[in-house]
mmCIF file with all atom_site columns, C-alpha atoms in Angstrom:
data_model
loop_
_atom_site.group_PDB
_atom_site.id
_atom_site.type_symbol
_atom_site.label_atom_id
_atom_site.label_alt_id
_atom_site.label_comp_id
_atom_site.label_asym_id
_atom_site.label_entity_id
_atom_site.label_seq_id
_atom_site.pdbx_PDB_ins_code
_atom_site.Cartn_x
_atom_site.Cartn_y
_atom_site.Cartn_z
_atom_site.occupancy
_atom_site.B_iso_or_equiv
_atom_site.pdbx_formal_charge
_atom_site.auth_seq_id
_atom_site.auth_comp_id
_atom_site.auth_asym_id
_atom_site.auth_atom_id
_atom_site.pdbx_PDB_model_num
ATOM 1   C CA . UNK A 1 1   ? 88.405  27.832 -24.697 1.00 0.00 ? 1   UNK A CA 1
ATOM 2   C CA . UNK A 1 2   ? 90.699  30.835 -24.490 1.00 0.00 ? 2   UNK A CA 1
ATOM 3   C CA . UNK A 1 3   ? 91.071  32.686 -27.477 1.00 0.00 ? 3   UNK A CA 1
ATOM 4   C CA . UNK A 1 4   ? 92.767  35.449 -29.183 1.00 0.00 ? 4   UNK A CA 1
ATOM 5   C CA . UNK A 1 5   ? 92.107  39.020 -28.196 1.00 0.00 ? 5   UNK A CA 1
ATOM 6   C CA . UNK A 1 6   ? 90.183  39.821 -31.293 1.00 0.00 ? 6   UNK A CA 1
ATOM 7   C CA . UNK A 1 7   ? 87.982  36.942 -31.256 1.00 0.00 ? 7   UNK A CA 1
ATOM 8   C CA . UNK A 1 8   ? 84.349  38.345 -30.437 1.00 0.00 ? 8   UNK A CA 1
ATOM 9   C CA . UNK A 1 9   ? 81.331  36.246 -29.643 1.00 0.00 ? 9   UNK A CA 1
ATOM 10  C CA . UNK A 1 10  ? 79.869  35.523 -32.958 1.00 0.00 ? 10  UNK A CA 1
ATOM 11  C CA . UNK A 1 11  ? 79.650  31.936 -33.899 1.00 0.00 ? 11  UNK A CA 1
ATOM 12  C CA . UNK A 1 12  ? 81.134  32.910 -37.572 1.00 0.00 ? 12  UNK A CA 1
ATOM 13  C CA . UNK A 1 13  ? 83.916  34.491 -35.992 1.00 0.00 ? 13  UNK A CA 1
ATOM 14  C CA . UNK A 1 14  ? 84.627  31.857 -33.579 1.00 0.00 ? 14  UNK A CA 1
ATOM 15  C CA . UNK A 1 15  ? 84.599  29.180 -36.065 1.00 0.00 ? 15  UNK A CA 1
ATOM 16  C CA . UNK A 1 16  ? 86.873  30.902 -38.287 1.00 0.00 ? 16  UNK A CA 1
ATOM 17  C CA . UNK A 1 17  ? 89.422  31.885 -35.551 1.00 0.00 ? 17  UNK A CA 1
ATOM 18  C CA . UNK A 1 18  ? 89.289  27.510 -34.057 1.00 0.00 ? 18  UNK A CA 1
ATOM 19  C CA . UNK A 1 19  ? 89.909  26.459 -37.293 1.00 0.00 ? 19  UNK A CA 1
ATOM 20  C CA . UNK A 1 20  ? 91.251  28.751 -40.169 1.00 0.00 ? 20  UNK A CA 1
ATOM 21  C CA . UNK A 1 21  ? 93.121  32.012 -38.990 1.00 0.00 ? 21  UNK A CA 1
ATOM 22  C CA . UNK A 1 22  ? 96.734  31.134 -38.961 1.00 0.00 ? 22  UNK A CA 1
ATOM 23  C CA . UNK A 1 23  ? 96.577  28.008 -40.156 1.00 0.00 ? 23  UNK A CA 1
ATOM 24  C CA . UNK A 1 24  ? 99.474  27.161 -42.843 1.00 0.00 ? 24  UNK A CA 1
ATOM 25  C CA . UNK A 1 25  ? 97.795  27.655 -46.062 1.00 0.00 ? 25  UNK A CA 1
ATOM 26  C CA . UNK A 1 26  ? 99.871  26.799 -49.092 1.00 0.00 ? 26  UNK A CA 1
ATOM 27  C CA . UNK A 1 27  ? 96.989  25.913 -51.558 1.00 0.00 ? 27  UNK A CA 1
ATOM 28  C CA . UNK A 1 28  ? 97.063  28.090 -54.455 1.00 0.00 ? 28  UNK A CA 1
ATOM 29  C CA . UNK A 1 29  ? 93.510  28.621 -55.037 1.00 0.00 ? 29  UNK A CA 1
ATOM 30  C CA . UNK A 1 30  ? 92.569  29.077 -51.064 1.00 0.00 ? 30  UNK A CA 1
ATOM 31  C CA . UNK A 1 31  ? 95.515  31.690 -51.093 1.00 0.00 ? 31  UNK A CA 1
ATOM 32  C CA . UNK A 1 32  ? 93.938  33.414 -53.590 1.00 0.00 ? 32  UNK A CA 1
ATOM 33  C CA . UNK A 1 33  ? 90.700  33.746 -52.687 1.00 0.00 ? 33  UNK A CA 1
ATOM 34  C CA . UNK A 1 34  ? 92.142  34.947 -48.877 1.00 0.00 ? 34  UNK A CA 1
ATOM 35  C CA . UNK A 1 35  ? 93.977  37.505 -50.367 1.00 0.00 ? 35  UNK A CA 1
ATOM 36  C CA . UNK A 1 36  ? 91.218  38.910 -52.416 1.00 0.00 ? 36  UNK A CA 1
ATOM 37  C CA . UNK A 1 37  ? 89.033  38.781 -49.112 1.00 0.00 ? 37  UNK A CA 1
ATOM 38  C CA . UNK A 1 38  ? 91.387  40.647 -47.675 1.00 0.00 ? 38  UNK A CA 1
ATOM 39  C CA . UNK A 1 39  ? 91.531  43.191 -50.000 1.00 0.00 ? 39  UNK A CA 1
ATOM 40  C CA . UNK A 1 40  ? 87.784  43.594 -49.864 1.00 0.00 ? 40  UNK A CA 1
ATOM 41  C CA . UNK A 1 41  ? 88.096  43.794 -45.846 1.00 0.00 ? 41  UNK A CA 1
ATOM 42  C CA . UNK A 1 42  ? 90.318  47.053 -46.233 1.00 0.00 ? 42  UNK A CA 1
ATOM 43  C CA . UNK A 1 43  ? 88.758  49.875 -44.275 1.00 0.00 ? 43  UNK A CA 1
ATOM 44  C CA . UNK A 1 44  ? 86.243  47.036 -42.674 1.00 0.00 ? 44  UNK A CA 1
ATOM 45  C CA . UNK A 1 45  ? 85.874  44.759 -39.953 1.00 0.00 ? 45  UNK A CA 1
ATOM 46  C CA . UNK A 1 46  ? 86.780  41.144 -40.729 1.00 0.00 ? 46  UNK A CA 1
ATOM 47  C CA . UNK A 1 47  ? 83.167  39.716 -39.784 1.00 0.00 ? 47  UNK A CA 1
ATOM 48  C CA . UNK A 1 48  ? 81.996  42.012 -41.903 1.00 0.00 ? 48  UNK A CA 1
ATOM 49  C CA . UNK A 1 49  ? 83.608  40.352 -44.807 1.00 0.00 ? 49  UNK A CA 1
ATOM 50  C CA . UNK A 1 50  ? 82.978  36.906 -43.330 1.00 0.00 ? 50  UNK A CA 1
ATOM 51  C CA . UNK A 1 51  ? 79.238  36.907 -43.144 1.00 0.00 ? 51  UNK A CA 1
ATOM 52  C CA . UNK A 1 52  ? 79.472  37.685 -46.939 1.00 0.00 ? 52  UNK A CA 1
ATOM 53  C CA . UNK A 1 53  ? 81.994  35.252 -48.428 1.00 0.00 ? 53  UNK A CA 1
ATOM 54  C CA . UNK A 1 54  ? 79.558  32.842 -49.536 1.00 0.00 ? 54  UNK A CA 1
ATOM 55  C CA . UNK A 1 55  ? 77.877  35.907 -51.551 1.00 0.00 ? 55  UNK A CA 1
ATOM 56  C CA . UNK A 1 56  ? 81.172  36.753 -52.795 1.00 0.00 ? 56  UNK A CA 1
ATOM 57  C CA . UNK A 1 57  ? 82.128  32.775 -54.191 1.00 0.00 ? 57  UNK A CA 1
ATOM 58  C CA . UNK A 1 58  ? 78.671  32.732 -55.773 1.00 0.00 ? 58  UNK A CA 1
ATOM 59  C CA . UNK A 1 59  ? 79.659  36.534 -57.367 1.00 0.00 ? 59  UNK A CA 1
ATOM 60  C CA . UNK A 1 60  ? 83.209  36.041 -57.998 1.00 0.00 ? 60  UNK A CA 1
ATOM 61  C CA . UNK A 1 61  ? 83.222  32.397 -59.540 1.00 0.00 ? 61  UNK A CA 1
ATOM 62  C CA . UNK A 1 62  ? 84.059  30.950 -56.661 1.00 0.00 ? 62  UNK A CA 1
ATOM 63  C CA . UNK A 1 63  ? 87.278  32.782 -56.526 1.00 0.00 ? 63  UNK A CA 1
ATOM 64  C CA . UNK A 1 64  ? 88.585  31.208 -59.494 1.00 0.00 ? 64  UNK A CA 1
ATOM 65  C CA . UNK A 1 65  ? 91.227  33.434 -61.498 1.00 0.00 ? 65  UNK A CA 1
ATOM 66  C CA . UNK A 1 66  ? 91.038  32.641 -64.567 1.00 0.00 ? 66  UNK A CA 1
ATOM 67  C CA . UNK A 1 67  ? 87.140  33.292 -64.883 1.00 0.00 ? 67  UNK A CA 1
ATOM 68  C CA . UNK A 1 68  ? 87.489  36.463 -62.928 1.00 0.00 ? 68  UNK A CA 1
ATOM 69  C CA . UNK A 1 69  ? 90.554  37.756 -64.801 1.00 0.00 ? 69  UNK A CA 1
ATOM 70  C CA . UNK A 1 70  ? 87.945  37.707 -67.526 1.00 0.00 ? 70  UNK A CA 1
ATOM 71  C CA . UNK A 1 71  ? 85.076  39.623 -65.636 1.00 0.00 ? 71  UNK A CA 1
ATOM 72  C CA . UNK A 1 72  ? 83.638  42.290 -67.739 1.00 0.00 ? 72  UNK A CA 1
ATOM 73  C CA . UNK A 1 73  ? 82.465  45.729 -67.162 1.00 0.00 ? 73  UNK A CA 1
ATOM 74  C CA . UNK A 1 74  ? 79.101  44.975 -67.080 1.00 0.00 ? 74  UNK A CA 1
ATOM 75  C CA . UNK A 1 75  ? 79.389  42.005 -65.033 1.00 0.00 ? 75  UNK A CA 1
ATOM 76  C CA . UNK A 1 76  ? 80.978  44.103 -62.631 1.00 0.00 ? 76  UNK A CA 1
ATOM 77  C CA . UNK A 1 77  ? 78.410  46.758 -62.837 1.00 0.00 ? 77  UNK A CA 1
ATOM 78  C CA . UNK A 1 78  ? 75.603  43.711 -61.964 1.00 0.00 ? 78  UNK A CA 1
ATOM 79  C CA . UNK A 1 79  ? 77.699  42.875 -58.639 1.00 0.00 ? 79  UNK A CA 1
ATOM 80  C CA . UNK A 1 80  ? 77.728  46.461 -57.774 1.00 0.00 ? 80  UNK A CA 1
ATOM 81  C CA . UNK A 1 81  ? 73.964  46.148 -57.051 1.00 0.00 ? 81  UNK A CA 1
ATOM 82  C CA . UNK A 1 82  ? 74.287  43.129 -55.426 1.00 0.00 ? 82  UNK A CA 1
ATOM 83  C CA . UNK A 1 83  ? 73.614  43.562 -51.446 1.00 0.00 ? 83  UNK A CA 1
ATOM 84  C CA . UNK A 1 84  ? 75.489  40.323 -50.458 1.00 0.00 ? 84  UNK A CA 1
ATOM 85  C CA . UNK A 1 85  ? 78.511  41.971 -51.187 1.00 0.00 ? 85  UNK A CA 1
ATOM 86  C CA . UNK A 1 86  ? 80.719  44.909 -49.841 1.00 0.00 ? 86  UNK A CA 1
ATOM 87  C CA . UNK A 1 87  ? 79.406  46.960 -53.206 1.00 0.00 ? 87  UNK A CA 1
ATOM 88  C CA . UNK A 1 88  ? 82.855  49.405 -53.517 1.00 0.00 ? 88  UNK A CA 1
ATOM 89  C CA . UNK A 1 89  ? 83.687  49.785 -57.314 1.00 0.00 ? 89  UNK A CA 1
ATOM 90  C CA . UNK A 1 90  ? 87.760  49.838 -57.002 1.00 0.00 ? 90  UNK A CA 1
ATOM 91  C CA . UNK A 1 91  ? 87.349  46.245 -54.765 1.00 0.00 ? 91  UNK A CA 1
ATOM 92  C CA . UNK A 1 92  ? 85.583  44.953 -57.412 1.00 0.00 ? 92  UNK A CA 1
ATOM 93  C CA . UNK A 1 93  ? 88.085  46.250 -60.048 1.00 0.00 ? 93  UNK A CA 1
ATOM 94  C CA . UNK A 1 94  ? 90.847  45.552 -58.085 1.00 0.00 ? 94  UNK A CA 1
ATOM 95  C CA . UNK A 1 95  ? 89.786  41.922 -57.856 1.00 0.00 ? 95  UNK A CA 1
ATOM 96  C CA . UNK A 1 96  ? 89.756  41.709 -61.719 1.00 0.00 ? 96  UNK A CA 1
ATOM 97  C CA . UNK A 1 97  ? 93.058  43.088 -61.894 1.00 0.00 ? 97  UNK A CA 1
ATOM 98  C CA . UNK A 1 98  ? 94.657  40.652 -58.650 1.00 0.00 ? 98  UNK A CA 1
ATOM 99  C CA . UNK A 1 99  ? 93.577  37.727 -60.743 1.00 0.00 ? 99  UNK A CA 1
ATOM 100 C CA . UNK A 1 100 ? 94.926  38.936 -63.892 1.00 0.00 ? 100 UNK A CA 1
ATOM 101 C CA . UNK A 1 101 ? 98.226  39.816 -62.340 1.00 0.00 ? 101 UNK A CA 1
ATOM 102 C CA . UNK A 1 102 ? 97.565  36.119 -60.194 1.00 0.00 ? 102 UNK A CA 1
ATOM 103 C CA . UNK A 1 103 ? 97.713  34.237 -63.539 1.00 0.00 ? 103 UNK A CA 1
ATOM 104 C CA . UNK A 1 104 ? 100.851 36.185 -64.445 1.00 0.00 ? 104 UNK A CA 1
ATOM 105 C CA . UNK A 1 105 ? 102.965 34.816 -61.626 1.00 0.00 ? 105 UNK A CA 1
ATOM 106 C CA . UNK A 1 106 ? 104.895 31.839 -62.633 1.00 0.00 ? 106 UNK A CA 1
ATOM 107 C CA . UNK A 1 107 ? 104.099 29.951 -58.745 1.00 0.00 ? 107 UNK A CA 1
ATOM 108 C CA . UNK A 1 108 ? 102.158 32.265 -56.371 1.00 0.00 ? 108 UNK A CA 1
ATOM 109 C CA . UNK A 1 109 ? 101.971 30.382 -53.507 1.00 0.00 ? 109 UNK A CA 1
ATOM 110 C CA . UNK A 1 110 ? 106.164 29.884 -53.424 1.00 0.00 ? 110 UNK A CA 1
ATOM 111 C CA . UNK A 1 111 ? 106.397 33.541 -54.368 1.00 0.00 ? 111 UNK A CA 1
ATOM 112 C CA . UNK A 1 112 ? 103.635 34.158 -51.109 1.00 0.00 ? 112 UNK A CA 1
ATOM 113 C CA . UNK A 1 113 ? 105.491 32.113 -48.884 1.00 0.00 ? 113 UNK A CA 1
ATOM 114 C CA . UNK A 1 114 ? 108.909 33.194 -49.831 1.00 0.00 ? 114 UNK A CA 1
ATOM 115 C CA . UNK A 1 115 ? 108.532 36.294 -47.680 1.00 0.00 ? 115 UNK A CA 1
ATOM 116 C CA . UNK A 1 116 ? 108.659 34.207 -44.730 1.00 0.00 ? 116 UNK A CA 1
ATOM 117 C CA . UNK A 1 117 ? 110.967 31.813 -46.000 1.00 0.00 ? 117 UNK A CA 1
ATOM 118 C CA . UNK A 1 118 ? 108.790 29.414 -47.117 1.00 0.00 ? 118 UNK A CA 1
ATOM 119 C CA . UNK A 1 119 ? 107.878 28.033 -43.296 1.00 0.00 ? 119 UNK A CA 1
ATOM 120 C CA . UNK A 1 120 ? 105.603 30.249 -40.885 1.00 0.00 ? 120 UNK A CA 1
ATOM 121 C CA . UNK A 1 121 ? 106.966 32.259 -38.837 1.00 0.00 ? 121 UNK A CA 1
ATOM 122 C CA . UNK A 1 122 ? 106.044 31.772 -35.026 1.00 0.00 ? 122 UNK A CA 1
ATOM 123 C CA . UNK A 1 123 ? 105.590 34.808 -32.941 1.00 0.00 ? 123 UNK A CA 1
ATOM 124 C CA . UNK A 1 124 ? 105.541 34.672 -29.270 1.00 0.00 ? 124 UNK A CA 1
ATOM 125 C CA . UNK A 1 125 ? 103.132 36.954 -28.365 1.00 0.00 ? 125 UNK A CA 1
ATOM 126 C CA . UNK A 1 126 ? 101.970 37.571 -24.762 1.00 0.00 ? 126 UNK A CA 1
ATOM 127 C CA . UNK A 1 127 ? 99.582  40.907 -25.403 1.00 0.00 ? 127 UNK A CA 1
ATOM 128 C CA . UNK A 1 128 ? 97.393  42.618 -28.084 1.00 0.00 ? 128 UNK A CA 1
ATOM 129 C CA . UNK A 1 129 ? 100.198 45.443 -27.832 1.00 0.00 ? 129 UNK A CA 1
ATOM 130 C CA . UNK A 1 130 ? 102.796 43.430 -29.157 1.00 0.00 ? 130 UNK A CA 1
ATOM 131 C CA . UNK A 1 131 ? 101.280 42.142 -32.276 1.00 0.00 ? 131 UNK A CA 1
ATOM 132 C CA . UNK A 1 132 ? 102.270 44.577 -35.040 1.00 0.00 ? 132 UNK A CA 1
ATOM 133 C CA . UNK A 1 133 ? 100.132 45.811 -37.913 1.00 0.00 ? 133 UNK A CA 1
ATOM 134 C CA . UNK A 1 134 ? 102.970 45.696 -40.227 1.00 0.00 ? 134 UNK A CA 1
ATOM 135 C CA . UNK A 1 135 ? 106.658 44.207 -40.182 1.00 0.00 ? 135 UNK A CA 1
ATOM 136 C CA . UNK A 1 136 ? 109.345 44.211 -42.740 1.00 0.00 ? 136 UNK A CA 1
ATOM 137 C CA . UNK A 1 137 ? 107.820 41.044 -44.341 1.00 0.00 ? 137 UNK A CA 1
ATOM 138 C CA . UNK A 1 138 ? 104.504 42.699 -45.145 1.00 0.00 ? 138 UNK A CA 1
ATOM 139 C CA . UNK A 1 139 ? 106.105 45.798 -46.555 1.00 0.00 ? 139 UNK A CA 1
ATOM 140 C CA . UNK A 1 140 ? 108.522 43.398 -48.859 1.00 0.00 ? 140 UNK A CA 1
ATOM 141 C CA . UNK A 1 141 ? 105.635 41.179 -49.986 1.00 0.00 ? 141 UNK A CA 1
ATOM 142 C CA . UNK A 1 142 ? 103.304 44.205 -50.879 1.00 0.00 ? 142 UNK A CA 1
ATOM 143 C CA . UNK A 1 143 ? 105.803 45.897 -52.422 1.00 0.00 ? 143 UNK A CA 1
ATOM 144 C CA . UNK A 1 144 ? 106.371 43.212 -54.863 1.00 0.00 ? 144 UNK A CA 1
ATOM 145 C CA . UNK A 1 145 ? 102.942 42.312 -55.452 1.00 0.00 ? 145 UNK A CA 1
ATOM 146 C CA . UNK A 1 146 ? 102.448 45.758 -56.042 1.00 0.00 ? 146 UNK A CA 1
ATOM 147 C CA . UNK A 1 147 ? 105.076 45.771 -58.567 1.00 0.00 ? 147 UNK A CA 1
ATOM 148 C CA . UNK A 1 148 ? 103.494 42.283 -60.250 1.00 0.00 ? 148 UNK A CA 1
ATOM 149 C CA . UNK A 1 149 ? 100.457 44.492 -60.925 1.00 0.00 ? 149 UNK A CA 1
ATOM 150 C CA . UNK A 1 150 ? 98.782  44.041 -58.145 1.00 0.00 ? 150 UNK A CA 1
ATOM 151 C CA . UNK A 1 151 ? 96.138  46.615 -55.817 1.00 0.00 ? 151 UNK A CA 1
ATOM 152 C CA . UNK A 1 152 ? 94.875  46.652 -52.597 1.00 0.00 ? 152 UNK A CA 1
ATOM 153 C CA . UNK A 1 153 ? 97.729  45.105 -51.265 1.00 0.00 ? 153 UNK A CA 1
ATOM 154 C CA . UNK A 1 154 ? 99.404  47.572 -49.125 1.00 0.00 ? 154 UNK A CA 1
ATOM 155 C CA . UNK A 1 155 ? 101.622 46.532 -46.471 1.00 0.00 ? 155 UNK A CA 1
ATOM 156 C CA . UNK A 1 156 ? 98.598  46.529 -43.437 1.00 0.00 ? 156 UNK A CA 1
ATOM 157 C CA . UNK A 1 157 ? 96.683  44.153 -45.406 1.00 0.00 ? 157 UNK A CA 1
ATOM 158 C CA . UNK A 1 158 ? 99.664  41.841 -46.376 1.00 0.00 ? 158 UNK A CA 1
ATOM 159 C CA . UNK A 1 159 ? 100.417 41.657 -42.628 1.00 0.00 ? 159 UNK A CA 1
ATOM 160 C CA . UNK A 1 160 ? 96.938  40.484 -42.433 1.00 0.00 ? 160 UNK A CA 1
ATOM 161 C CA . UNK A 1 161 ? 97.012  37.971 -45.294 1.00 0.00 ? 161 UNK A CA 1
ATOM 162 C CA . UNK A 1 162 ? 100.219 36.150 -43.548 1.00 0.00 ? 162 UNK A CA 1
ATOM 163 C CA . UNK A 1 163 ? 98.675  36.267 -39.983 1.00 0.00 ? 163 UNK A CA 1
ATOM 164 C CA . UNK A 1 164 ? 95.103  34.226 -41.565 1.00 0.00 ? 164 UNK A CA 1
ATOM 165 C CA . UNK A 1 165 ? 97.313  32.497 -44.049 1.00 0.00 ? 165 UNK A CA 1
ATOM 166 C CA . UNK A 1 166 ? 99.416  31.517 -41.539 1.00 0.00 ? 166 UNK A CA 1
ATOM 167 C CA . UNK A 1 167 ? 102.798 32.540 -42.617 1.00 0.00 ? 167 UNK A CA 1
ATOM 168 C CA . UNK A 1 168 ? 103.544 34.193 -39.206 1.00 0.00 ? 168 UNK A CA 1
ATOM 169 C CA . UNK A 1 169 ? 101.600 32.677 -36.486 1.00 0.00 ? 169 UNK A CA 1
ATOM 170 C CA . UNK A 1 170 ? 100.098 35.655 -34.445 1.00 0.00 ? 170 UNK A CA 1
ATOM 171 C CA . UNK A 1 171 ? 97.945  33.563 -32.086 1.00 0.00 ? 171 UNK A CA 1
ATOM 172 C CA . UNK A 1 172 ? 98.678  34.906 -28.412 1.00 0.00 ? 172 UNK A CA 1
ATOM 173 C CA . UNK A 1 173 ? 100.298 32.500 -25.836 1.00 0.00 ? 173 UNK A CA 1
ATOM 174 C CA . UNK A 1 174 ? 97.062  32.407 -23.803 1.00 0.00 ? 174 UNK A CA 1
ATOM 175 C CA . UNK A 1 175 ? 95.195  30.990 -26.936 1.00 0.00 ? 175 UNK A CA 1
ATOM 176 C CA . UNK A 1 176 ? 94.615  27.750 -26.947 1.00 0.00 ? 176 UNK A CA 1
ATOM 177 C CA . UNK A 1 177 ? 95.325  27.904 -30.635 1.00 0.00 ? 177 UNK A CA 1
ATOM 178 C CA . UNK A 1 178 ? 98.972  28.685 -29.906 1.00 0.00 ? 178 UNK A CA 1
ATOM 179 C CA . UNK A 1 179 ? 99.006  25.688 -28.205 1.00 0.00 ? 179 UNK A CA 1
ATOM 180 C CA . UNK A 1 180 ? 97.715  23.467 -30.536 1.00 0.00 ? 180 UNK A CA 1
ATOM 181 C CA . UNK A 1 181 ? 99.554  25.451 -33.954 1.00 0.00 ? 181 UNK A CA 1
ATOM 182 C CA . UNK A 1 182 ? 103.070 25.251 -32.292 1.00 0.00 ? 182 UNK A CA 1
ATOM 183 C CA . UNK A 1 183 ? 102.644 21.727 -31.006 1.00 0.00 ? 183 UNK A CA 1
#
């Protein structure tokens, strides 16, 4: 099956690519946990962050906000010597503080999707050159989660978010994703 540029031989990879990267996610809770992930990807590849998500749903309550919005110090100190998990102090904080600004938001998954209009947007994309790192979108959703009280949301990992949330579809046309996303 032809796939995406970025799509490397591991199985983990090549599951997640067939059947979760840019799929149109609007379920609050699966939003949530993506955009932590991708918080805790910054600076990192994305396998390494997939080959320790089911560490980090044991850790972090399975993603749910309200139980992590309540994380303490100390619980945070545990995780820090946990080796399942990227171990980085601020990612850990900053995942406290996303689900306490999370729980603020009157409906995060319309305010999420509102940056594309509330349907994905579908690139055409013919080459790993043309697929940007960051757009206009990106910059207005970070901004304002930035603004909500959020971290680690800068506009590069925003762009990110909406590609595997599938807000903008970013598949290439040679993908046989592409084909089956915009079908």
């Amino acid at each position: 099956m032809p796939r995406c540029f970025w799509c490397n031989d591991d199985p983990l990879y090549i599951a997640y690519h067939d059947t979760e990267w840019g799929v149109p996610l609007k379920d609050p809770a699966a939003l949530f946990e993506l955009l932590l992930l991708e918080g805790f990807q910054a600076g990192l590849s994305w396998i390494t962050v997939l080959k320790k998500r089911e560490r980090y749903r044991e850790v972090l309550f399975g993603f749910d906000p309200q139980r992590l919005a309540r994380m303490s110090d100390e619980e945070i100190e545990q995780r820090m010597q946990d080796p399942g998990i990227i171990r980085n102090l601020l990612k850990l904080k900053a995942a406290r503080q996303n689900a306490q600004a999370w729980l603020r938001l009157d409906d995060p998954a319309v305010l999420l999707w509102s940056f594309v209009g509330g349907a994905p947007k579908v690139n055409h994309f013919s080459e790993r050159g043309q697929v940007p790192a960051v757009t206009p979108e990106a910059e207005a959703m970070s901004k304002a989660l930035k603004k909500a009280g959020f971290t680690f949301v800068g506009p590069t990992i925003c762009y990110a978010f909406m590609q595997a949330a599938g807000m903008v579809m970013d598949h290439t046309i040679d993908c046989d994703r592409y084909r089956e996303l915009t079908a």
